[in-house]
Short mmCIF file of C-alpha atoms and ligand atoms in Angstrom, two decimals:
data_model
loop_
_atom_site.label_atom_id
_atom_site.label_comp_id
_atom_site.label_asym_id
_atom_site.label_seq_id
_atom_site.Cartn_x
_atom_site.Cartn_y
_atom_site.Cartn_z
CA UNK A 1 99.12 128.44 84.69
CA UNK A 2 99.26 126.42 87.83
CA UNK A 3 101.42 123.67 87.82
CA UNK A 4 100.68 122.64 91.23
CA UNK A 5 97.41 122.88 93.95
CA UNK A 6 97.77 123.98 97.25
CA UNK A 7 96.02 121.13 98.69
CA UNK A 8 98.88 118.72 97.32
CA UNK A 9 101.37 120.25 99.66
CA UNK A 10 99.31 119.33 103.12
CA UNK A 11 101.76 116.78 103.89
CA UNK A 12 104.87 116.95 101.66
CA UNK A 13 107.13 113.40 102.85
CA UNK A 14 110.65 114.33 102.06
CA UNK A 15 112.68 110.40 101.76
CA UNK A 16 115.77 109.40 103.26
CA UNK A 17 116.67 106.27 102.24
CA UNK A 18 120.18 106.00 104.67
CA UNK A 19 120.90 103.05 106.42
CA UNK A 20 117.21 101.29 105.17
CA UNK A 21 117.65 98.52 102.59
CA UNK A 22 116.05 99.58 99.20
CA UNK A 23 113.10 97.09 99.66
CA UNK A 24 112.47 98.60 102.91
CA UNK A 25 112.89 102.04 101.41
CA UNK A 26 110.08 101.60 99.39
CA UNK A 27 107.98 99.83 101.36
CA UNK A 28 107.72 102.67 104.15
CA UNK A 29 107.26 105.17 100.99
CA UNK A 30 104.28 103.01 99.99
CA UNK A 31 103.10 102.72 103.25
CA UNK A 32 103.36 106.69 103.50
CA UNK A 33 101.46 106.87 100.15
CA UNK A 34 98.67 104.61 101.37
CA UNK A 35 98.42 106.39 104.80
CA UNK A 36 97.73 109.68 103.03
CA UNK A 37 101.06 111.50 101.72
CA UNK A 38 100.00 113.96 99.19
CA UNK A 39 103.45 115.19 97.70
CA UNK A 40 106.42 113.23 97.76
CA UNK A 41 110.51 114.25 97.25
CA UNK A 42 113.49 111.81 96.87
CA UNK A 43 116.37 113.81 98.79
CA UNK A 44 119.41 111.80 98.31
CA UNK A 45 122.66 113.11 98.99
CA UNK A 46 125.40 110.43 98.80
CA UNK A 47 124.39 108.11 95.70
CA UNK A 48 125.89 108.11 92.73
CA UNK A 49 123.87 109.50 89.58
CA UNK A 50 123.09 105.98 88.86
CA UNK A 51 121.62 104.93 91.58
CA UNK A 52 120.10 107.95 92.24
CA UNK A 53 118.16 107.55 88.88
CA UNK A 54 117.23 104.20 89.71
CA UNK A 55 116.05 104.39 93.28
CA UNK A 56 113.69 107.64 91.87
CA UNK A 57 112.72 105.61 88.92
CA UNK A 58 111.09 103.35 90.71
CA UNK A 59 109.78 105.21 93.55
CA UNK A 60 108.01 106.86 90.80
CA UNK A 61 106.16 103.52 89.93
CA UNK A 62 104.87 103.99 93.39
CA UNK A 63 103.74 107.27 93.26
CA UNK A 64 101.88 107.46 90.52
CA UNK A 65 99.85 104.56 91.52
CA UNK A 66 99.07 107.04 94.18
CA UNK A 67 98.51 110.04 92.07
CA UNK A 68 101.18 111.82 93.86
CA UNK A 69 103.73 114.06 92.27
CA UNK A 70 107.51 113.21 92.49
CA UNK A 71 109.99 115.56 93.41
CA UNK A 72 113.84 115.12 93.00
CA UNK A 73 115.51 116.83 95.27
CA UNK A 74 118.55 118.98 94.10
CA UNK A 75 118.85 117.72 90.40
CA UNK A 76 117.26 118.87 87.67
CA UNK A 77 119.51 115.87 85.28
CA UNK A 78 117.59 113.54 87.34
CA UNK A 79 114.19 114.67 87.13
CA UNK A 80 114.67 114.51 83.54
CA UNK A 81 115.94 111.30 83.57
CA UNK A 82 112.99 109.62 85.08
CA UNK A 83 110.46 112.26 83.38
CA UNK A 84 109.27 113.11 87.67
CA UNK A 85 106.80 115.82 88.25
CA UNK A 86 109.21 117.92 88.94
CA UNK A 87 112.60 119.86 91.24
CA UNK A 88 113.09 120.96 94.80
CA UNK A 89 115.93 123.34 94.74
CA UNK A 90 117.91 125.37 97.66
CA UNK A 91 119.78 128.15 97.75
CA UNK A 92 123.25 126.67 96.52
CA UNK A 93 121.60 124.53 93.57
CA UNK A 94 120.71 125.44 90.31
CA UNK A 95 118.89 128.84 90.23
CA UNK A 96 115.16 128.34 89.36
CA UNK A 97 115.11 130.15 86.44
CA UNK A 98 117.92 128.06 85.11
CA UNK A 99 116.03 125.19 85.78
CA UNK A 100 113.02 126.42 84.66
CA UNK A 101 114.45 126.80 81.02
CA UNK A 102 115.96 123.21 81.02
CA UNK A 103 112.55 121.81 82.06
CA UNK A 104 109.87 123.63 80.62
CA UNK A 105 106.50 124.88 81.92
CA UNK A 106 105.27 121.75 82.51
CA UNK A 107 107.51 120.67 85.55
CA UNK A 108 106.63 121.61 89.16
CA UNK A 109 109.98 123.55 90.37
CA UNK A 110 109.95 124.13 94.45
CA UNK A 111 112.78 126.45 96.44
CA UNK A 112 114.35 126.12 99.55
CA UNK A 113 113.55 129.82 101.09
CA UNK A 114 114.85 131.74 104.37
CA UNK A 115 113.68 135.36 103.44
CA UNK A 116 111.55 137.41 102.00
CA UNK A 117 113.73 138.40 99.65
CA UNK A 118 114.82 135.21 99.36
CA UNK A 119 110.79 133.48 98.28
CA UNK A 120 110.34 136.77 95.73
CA UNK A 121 113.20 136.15 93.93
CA UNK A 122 112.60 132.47 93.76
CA UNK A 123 108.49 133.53 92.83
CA UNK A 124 109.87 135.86 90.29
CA UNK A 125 111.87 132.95 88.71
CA UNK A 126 109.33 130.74 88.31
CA UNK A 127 108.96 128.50 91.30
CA UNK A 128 105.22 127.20 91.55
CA UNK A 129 106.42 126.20 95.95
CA UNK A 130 108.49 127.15 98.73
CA UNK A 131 109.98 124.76 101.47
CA UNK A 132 110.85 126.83 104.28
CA UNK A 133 112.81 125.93 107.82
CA UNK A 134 114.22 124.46 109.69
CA UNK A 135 111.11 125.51 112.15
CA UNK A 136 112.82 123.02 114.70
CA UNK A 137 116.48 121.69 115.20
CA UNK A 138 116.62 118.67 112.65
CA UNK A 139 119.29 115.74 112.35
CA UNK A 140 118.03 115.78 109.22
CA UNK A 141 119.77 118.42 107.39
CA UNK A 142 123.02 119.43 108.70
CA UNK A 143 124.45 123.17 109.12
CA UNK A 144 120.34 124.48 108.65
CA UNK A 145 119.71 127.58 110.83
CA UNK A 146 116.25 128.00 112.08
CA UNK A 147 113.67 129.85 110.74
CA UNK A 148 110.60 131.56 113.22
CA UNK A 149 107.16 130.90 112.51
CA UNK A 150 107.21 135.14 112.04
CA UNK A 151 109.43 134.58 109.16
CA UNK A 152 107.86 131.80 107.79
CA UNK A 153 104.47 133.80 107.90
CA UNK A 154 106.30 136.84 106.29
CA UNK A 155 106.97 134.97 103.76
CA UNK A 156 103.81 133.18 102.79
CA UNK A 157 102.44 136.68 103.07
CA UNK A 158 105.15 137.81 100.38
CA UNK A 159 103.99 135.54 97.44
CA UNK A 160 101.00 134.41 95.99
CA UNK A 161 102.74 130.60 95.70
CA UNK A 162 101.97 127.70 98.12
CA UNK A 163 104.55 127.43 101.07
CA UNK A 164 104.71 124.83 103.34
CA UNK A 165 107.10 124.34 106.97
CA UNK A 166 109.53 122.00 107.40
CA UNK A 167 112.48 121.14 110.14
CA UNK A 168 111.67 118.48 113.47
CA UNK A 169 107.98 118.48 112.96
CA UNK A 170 106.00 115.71 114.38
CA UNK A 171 102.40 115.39 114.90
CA UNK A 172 102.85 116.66 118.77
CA UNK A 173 104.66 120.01 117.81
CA UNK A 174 102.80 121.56 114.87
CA UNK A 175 100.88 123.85 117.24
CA UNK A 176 102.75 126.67 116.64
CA UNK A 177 102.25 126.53 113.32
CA UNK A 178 97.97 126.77 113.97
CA UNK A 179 98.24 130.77 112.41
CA UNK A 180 100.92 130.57 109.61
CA UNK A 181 99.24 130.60 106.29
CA UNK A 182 101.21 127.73 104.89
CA UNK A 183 99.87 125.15 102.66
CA UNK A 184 101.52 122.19 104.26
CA UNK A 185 103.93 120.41 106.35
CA UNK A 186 106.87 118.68 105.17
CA UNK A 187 108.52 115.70 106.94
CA UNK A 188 111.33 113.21 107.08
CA UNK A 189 111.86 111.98 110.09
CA UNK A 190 108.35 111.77 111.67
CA UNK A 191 107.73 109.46 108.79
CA UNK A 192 110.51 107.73 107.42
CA UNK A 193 112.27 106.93 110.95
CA UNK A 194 108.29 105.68 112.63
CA UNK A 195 108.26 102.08 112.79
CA UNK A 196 104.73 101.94 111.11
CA UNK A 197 105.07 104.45 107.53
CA UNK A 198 101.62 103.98 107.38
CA UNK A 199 100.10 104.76 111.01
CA UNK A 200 102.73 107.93 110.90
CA UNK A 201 101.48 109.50 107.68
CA UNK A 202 97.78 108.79 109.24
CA UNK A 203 97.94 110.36 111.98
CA UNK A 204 100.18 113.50 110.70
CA UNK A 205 97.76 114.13 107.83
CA UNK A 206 95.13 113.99 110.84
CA UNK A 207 97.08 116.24 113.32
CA UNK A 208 97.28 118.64 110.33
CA UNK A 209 93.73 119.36 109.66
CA UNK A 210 92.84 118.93 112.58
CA UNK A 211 94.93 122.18 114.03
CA UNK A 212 93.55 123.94 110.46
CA UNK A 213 90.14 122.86 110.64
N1 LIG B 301 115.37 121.42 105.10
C1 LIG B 301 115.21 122.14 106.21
S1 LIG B 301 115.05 121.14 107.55
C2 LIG B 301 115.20 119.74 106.61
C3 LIG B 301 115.37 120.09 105.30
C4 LIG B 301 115.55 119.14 104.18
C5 LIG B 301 115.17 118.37 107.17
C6 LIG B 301 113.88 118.02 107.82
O1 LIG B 301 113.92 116.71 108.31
P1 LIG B 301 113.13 116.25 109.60
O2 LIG B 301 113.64 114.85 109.83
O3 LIG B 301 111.67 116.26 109.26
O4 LIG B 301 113.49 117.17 110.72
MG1 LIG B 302 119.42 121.10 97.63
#
């Protein structure tokens, strides 16, 4: 059973919601939606539980005008709580299996992967995505080590599950990434820091195909 299509993962918008009022927040998310966002992830790492349910809550409004799948990054208590599409787990979170017996076979469960080893075990335990990077130095996530396009095509090679590359990518430096069999890119910055949401997500979903076409 596939809980998830590859085609949804072409341009994966991870939030960040620091330092941006929540009205703001949502508008750029919106504005991402609109301009052609096909996955979405709330990645929030210094809210409360309460907040964090409410801020996801309703971003999910939002998204599912869209059609888009929610994410929640890192907790599995909060997908449940606002009933989102589904997790996106890394290496020090709960281990997919785990999560995959709290949740069910209905939710979409994603893994943060580095290795080989790494994307099998997390395949094995029922993970229907991988996220893998940091392809470029990111401001993003602190502490992340780099990951080579090699490895990143190793591992889409390893696993018959959609991956997609994430870390610093920006319309002008996905090149590199024109041979990787990957199913997507995956973005913070290049979207949630642009001044126009909308124009950003435009022109990366365009930058994308065009370097896969
Ligand atoms: N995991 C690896 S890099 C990264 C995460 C969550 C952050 C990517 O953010 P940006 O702003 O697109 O570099
Ligand atoms: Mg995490």
């Amino acid at each position: 059973m596939s809980r998830i299509d590859r085609t949804q993962m072409k341009l994966y918008l991870v939030t960040d919601s620091t330092n941006l009022a929540e009205e703001i927040f949502l508008k750029k998310v919106e504005d991402a939606l609109r301009g052609g966002v096909t996955m979405l992830q709330i990645r929030e790492k210094d809210k409360s539980t309460r907040d964090y349910i409410e801020l996801a809550a309703k971003t999910h409004e939002i998204a599912k005008r869209y059609n888009v799948p929610l994410i929640i990054d890192d907790r599995v208590d909060v997908a449940m709580a606002v009933d989102a599409e589904g997790v996106h787990l890394g290496q020090s979170d709960m281990q997919v299996d785990k999560a995959r017996k709290i949740l069910g076979e209905k939710k979409i469960i994603g893994a943060t992967t580095k290795t080989v080893p790494q994307a099998l075990e997390a395949y094995q335990n029922g993970a229907d995505y991988l996220g893998v990077g940091a392809i470029y130095p990111t401001t993003t996530k602190v502490k992340t080590v780099l990951t080579s396009v090699e490895t990143l095509t190793d591992i889409c090679n390893s696993v018959p599950i959609p991956a997609n590359a994430i870390g610093g990518l920006n319309k002008d430096n996905i090149d590199v990434l024109k041979n990787a069999p990957i199913a997507g890119i995956c973005v913070v910055s290049a979207i949630m820091k642009a001044e126009d949401s909308y124009e950003a997500a435009k022109e990366l979903l365009k930058a994308y195909e065009e370097l896969k076409a």
